[in-house]
Coordinates of C-alpha atoms in Angstrom, one line a residue:
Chain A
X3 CA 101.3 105.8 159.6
X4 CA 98.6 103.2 159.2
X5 CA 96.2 105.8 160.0
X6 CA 97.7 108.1 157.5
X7 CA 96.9 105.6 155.1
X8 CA 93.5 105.0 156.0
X9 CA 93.0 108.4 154.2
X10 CA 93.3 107.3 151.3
X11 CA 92.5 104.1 150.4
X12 CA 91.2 104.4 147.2
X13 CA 90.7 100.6 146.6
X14 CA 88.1 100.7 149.5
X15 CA 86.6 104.2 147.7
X16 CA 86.4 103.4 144.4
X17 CA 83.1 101.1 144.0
X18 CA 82.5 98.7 142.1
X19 CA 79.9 100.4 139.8
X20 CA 82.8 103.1 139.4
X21 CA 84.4 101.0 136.7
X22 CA 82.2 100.7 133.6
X23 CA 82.2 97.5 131.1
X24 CA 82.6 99.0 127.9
X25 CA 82.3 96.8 125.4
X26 CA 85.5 95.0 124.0
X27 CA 86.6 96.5 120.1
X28 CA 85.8 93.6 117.4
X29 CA 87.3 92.4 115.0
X30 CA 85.6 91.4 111.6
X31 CA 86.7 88.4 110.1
X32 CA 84.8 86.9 106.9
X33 CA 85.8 83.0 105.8
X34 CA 84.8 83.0 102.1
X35 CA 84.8 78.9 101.7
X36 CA 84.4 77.2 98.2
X37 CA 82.0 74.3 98.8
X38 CA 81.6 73.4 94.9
X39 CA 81.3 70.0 93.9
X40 CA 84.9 69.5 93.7
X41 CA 85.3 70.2 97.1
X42 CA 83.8 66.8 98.2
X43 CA 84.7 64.3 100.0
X44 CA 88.6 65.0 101.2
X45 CA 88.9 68.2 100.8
X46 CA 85.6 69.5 102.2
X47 CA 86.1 66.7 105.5
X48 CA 89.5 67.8 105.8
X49 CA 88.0 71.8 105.6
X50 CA 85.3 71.3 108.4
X51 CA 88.0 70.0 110.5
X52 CA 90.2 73.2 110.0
X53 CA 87.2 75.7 110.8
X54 CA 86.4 74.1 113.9
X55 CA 89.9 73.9 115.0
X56 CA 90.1 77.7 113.9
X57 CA 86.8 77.9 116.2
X58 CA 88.9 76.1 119.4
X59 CA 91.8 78.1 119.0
X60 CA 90.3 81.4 119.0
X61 CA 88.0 80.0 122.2
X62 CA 91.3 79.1 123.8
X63 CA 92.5 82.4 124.0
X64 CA 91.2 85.1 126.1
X65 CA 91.3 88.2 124.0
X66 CA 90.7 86.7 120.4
X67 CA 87.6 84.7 122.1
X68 CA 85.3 87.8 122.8
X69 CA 87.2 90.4 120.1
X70 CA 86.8 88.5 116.8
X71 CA 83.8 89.1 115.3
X72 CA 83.6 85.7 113.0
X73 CA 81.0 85.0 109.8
X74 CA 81.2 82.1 107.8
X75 CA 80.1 82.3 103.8
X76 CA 80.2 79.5 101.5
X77 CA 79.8 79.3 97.9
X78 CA 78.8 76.5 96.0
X79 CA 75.0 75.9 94.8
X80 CA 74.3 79.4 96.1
X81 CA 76.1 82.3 98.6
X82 CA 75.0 81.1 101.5
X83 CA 75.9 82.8 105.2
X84 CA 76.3 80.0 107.2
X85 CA 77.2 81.9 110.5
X86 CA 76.5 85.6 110.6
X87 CA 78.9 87.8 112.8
X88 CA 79.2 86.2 116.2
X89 CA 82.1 85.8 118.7
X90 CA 83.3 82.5 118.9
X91 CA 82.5 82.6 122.4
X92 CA 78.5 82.7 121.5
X93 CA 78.8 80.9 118.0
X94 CA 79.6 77.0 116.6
X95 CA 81.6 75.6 113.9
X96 CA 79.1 75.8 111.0
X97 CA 78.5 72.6 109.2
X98 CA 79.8 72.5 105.3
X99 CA 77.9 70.5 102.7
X100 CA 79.6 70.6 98.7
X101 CA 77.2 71.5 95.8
X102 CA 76.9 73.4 92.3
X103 CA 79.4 75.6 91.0
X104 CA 82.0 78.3 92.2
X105 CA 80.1 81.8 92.3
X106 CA 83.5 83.3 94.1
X107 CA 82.4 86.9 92.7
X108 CA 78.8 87.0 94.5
X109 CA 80.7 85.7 97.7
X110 CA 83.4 88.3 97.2
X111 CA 80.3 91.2 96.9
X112 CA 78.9 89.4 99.6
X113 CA 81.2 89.6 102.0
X114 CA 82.3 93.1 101.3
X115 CA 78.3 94.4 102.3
X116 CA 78.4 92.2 105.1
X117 CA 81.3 94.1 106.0
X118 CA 80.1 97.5 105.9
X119 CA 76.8 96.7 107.5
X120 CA 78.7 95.0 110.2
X121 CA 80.5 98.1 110.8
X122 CA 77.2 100.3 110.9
X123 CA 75.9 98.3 114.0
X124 CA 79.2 98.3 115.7
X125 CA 79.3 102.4 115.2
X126 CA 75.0 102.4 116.3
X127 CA 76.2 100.2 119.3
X128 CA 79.2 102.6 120.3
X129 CA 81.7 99.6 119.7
X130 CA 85.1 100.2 118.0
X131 CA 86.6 97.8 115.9
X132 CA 89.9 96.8 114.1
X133 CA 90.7 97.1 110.3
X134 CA 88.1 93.5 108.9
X135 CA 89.6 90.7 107.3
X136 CA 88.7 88.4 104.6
X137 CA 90.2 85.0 103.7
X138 CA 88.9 83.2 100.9
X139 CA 89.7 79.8 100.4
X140 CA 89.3 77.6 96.6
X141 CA 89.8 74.7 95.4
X142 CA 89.2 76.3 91.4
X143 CA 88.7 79.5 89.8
X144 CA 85.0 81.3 90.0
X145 CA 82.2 80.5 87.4
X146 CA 80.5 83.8 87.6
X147 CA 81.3 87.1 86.7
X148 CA 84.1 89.1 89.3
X149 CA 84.0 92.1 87.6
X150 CA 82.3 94.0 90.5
X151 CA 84.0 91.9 93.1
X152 CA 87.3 92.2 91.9
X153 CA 86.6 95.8 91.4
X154 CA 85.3 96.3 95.1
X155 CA 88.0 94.1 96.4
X156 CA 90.7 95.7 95.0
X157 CA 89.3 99.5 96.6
X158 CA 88.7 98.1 99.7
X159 CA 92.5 96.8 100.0
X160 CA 93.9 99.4 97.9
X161 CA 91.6 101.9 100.6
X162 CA 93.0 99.8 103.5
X163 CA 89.1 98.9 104.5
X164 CA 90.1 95.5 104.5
X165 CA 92.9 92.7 105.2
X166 CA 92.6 89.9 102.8
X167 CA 94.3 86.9 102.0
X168 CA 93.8 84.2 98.5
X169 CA 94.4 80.6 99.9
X170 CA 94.7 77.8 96.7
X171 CA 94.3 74.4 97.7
X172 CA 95.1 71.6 94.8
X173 CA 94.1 72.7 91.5
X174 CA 92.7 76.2 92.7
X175 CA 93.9 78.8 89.6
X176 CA 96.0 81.4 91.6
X177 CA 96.6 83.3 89.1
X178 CA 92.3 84.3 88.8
X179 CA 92.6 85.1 92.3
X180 CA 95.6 87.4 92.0
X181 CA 93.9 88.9 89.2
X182 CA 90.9 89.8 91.1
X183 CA 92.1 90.9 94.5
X184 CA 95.1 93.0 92.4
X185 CA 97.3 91.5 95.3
X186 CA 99.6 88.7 93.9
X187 CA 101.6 89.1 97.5
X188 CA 98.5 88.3 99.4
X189 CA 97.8 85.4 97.7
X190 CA 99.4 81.6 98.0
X191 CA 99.5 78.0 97.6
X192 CA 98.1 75.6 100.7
X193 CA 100.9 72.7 101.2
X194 CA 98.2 69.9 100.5
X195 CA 94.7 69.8 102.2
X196 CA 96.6 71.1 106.0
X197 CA 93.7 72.8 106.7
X198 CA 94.1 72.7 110.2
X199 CA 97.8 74.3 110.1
X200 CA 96.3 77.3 108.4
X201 CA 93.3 77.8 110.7
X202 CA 95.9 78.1 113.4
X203 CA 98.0 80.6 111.8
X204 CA 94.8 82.4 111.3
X205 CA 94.2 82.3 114.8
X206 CA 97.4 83.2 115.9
X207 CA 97.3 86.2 113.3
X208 CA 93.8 87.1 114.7
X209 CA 95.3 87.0 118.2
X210 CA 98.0 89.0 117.6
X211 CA 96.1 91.8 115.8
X212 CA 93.8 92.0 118.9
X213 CA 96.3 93.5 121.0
X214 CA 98.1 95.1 118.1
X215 CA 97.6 98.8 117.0
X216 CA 97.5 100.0 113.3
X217 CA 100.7 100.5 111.3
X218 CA 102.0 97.3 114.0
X219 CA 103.7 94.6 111.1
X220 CA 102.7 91.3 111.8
X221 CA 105.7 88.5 111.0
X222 CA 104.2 85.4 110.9
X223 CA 104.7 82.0 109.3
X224 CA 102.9 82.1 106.1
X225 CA 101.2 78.2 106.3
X226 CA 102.9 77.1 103.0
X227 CA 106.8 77.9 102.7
X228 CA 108.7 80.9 103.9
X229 CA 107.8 83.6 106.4
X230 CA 105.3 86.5 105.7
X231 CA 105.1 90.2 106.6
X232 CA 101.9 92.8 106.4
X233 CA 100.7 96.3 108.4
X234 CA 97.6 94.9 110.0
Chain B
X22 CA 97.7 126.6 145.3
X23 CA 98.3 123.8 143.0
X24 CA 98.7 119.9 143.8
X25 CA 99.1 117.1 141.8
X26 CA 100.2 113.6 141.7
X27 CA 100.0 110.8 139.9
X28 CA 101.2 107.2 139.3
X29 CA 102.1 104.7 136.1
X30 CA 101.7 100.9 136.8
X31 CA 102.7 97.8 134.6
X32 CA 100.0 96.0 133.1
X33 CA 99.6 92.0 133.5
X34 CA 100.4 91.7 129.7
X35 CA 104.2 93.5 130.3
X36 CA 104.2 91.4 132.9
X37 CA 103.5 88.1 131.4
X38 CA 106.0 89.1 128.1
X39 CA 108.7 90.1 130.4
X40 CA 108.8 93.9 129.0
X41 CA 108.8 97.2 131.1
X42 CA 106.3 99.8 131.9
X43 CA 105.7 102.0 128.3
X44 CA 103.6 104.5 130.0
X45 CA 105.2 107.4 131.3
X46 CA 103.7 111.0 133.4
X47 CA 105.6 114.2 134.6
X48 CA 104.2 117.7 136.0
X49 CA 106.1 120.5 137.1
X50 CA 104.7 123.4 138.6
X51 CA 106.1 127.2 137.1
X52 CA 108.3 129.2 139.5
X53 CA 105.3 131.3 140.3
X54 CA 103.7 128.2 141.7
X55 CA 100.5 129.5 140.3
X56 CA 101.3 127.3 136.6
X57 CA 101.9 124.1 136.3
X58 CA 102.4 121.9 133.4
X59 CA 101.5 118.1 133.3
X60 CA 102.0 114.9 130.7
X61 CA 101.3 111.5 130.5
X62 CA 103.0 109.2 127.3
X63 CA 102.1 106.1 126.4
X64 CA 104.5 104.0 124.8
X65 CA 103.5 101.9 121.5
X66 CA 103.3 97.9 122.5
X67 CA 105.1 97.9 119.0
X68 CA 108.4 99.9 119.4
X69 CA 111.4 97.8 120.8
X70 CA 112.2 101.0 123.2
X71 CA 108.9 102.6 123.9
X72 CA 109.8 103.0 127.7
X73 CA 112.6 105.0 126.6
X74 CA 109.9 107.3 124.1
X75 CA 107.8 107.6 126.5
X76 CA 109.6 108.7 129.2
X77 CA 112.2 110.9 127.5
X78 CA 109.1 112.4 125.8
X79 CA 107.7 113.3 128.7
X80 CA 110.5 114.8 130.5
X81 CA 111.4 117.0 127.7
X82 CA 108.1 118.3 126.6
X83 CA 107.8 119.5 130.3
X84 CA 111.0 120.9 130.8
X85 CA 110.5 122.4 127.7
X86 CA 107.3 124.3 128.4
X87 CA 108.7 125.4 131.7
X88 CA 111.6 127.4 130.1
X89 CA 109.6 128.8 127.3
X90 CA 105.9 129.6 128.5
X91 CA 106.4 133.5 129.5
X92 CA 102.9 134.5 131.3
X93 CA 102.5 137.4 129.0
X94 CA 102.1 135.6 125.9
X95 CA 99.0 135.6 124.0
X96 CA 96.7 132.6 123.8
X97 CA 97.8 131.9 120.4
X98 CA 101.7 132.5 121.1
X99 CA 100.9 129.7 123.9
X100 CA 99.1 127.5 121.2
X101 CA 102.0 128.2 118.9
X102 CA 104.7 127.1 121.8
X103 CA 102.5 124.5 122.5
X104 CA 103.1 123.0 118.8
X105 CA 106.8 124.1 119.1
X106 CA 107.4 121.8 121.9
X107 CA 106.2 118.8 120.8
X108 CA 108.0 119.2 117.5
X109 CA 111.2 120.1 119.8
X110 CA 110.6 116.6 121.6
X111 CA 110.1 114.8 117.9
X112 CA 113.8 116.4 117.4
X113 CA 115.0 115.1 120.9
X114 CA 113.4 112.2 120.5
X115 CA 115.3 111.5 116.7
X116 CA 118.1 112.5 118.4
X117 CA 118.2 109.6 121.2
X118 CA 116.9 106.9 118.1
X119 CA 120.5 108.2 116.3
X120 CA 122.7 107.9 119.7
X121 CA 121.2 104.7 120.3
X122 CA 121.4 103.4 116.5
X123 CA 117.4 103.2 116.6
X124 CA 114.8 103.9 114.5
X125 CA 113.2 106.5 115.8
X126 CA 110.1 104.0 115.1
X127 CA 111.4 102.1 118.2
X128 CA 110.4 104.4 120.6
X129 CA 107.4 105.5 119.4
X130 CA 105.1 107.1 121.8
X131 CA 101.9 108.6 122.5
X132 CA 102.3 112.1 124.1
X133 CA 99.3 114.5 125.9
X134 CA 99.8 117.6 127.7
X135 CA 98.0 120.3 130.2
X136 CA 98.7 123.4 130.5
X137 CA 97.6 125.5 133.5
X138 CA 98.7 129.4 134.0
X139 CA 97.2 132.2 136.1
X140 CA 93.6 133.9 135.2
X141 CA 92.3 130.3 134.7
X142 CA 94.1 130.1 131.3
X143 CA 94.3 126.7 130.6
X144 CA 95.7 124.7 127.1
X145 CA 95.8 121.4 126.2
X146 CA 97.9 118.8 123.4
X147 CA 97.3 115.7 121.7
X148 CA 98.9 113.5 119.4
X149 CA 97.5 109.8 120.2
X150 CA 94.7 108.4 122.6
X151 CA 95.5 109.4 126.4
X152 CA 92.9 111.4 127.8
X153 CA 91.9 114.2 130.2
X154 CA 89.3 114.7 132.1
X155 CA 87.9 117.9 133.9
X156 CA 85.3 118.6 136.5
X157 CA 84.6 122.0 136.8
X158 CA 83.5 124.6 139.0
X159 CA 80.2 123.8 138.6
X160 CA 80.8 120.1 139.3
X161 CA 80.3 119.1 135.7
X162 CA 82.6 116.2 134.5
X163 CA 83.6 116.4 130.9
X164 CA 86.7 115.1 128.3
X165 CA 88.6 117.9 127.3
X166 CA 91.5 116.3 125.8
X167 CA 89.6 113.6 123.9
X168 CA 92.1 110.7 122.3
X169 CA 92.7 111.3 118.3
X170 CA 90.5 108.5 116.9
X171 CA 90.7 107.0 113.4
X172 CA 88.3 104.5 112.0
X173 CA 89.6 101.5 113.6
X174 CA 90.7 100.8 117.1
X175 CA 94.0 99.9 116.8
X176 CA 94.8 103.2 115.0
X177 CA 97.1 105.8 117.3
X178 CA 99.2 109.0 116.5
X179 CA 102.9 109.0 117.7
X180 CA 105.4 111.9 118.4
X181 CA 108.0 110.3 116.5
X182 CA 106.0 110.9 114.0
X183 CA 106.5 114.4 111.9
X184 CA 103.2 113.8 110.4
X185 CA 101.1 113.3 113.6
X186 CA 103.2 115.9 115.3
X187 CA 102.0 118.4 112.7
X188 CA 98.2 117.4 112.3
X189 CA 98.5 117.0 116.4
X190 CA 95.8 118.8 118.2
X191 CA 97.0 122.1 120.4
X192 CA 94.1 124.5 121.5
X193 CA 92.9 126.5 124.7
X194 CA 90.6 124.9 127.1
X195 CA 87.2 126.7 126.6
X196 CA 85.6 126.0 130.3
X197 CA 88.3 126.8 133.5
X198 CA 88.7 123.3 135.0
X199 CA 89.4 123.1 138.8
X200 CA 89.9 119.3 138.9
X201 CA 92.2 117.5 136.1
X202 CA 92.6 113.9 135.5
X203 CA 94.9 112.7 132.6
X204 CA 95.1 109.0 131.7
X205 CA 96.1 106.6 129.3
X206 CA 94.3 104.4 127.3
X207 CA 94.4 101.8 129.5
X208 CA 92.3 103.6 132.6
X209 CA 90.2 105.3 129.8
X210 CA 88.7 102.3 129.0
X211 CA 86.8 101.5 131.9
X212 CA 86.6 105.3 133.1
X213 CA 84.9 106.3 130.3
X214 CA 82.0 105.7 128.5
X215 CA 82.6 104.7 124.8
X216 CA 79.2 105.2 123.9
X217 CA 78.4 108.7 125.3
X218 CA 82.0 109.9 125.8
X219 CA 80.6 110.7 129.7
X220 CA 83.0 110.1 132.2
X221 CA 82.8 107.0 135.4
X222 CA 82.3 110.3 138.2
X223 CA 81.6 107.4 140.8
X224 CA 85.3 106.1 139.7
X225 CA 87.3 109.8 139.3
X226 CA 85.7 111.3 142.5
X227 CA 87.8 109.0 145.2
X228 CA 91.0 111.0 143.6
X229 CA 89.9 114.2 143.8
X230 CA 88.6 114.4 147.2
X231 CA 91.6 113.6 148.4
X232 CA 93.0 116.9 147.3
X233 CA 91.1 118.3 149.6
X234 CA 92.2 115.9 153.0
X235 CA 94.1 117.6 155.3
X236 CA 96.8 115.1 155.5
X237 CA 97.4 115.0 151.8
X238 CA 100.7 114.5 150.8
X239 CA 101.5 114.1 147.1
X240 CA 103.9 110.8 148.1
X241 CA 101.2 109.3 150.2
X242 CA 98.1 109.7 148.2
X243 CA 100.2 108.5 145.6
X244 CA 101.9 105.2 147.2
X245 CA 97.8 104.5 147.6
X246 CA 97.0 105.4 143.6
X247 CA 100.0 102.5 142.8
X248 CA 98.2 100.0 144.7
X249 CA 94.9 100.9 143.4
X250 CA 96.3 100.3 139.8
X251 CA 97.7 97.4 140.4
X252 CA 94.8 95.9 142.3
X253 CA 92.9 92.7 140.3
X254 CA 90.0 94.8 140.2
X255 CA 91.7 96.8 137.8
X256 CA 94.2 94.3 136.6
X257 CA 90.5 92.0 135.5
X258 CA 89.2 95.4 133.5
X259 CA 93.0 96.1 131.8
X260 CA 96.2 94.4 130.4
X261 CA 97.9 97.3 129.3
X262 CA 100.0 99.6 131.6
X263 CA 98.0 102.0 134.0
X264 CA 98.1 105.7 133.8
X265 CA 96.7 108.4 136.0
X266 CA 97.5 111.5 136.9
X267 CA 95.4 113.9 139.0
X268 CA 95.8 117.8 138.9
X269 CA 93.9 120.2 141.7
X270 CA 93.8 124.1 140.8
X271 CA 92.8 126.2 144.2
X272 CA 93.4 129.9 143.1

């Protein structure tokens, strides 16, 4: 018998340079943070804290840490990219500093190219990738003109390019951010400044689409009342 | 002469969550024993009951195919039967979802089949992301039933799906095959390449020399497949369950 099965031992046959390392399918994720002058001092300290624990949790788990695919963009004196597309396994927590106004609509553009180029290199590099996702977080309403944004927002989740979510935090005018994203449903109210609450239903949202497949409905907890339902 | 044989193993993450094997395979050979007919389903992590999709998808569409291929169709009355079975297994399968007050949602599944009759006439279907490989007589390794691919990677096609079922792919296999391996997504991932679509011949070789050992014996060589599956080598590339499913053609 045990010669029998000497035969055909294919653990012994198969090599190790048999089994190719494709790379793992990313997930694009965009943080569109409002770091206008109203945003100091609480708010932005309480903000920081919430990315980086966001950053943690997505290290702490083993699929999320080398699938999503995270940039950071703030808007406040200027669009700024504070962390282009990086796992969090090869990226920090960038640092947020509050200044100037709330240009929400270039961020909005912003993000949306970012996007798409993103998407280029991944198809170059042979890597597949999951449906991106945008949250944008505000503590007010934008100061410059959304015309364009809200018009390429509202293709991209009408086209089902993109997965985003409207987070208001204190005085943030919801109903501007409805308006633009044409997606009252995907829109809500923080409970306070719990920064750090959301960022871990992000995580756990991101961790769950890793393993997911399109058309799966995510149930989560939705960080401010009741629960929360969409097709990822 | 036809063999085959073929295992599906659990991956760590069914494991870990405490849920079954969703993957599924079958093969019968034709009473000629010169035809054979082979599947592999992958149930969808999502459905409550995809090992009952799966498996009940894969059963019928072979059983199916058996009864209704006649050898002196035409290669388009085969493609056209082809098509007919897997929208007789959607029916079957709505039919379960009722008896079992489902969705038929719940046991969505991926479903691919491979069709081999005499004269080197082979066919192939597809609705979803399994895969089959061929090597052929020249000792070229190619995909020939590549997975249905949408933009993102998340996105498959199910057979309890009417939709999928009809936009489904069902076609003959231009280049005679002598060597088949079918596998779901989870082996394809580190057997083929995703950059050149080329697939690992260091990795499918192993399984189909053995076709060709004197002492092979379809429940050996595939007691020794199971074990390979579930090996940590494989378990470090894969969490989801293991697939393969190995078809020899010696006419």
């Amino acid at each position: 018998m045990s010669e029998l099965q000497n035969d055909f031992e294919f653990e012994k046959e198969v090599v190790d340079e048999a089994l190719l390392d494709n790379p793992e399918p990313r997930c694009p994720v965009v943080l569109l943070l409002d770091t206008s002058y109203s945003m100091q001092g609480n708010p932005i300290n309480q903000l920081s804290e919430g990315v980086g624990a966001l950053y943690n949790a997505l290290r702490d788990d083993d699929l999320a840490s080398v699938r999503v695919d995270l940039s950071v963009i703030s808007f406040g004196q200027t669009v700024a990219v504070l962390q282009d597309f990086a796992t969090v396994s090869e990226s920090e927590a960038p640092k947020l500093k509050v200044n100037g106004m709330t240009p929400m609509g270039g961020a909005i553009v912003k993000a949306l190219k970012n996007i798409e180029s993103r998407k280029g290199e991944y198809r170059d590099a042979g890597i597949s990738y999951y449906r991106p996702w945008i949250f944008l977080i505000t503590d007010g309403e934008p100061t410059d003109n959304t015309q364009e944004a809200s018009s390429m927002l509202q293709s991209s989740i009408n086209g089902k390019k993109v997965i985003f979510f409207g987070i208001g935090v204190e005085n943030a005018n919801l109903d501007k951010m409805k308006q633009i994203s044409g997606s009252p449903d995907r829109v809500f109210k923080l409970n306070g400044l719990n920064f750090k609450e959301l960022f871990q239903w992000v995580s756990s949202s991101l961790a769950s689409v890793s393993s997911s497949r399109v058309g799966d409905t995510l149930k989560l907890e939705k960080p401010s009342d009741d629960v929360f339902e969409f097709e990822v | 002469m036809i063999k085959a044989y073929g295992s599906s193993v659990i991956g760590t993450s069914h494991i870990v969550s405490n849920k079954p094997c969703h993957d599924s395979h079958y093969y019968q050979l034709f009473h000629d024993e010169k035809s054979i007919v082979a599947c592999v389903s992958d149930g969808m992590g999502s459905a409550s009951h995809a090992e009952i999709g799966s498996a009940l998808a894969s059963n019928f569409v072979v059983d199916y195919l058996v009864d209704n291929i006649k050898l002196e169709m035409t290669d388009e009355e085969i493609i056209n039967c082809l098509k007919e079975s897997y929208i007789k297994t959607h029916e079957r399968l709505e039919e379960e979802a009722k008896l079992l007050e489902l969705s038929i949602k719940d046991l969505n599944a991926t479903l691919i089949v491979f069709l081999h009759l005499p004269e080197n006439r082979q066919f192939g279907a597809q609705v979803g992301d399994c895969t089959a490989i061929g090597r052929d007589e020249d000792n070229i390794y190619s995909t020939i039933i590549e997975q249905q691919r949408g933009e993102y990677a998340n996105l498959t096609f199910s057979v309890c799906n009417i939709d999928s079922v009809m936009n489904g792919e069902y076609f003959k296999i231009k280049t005679f095959q002598p060597y088949i391996a079918m596998m779901s997504d989870g082996i394809e991932s580190f057997s083929i390449s995703s950059s050149t679509n080329e697939p690992s011949k260091l990795f499918f070789e192993p399984f189909f020399n053995a076709f060709n050992n004197e002492r092979f014996s379809d429940d050996i060589v595939s007691e020794s497949l199971k074990r390979f599956l579930s090996s940590e080598r494989v378990n470090k590339k894969t969490d989801d369950d293991k697939t393969l499913l190995l078809v020899q053609i010696k006419e």
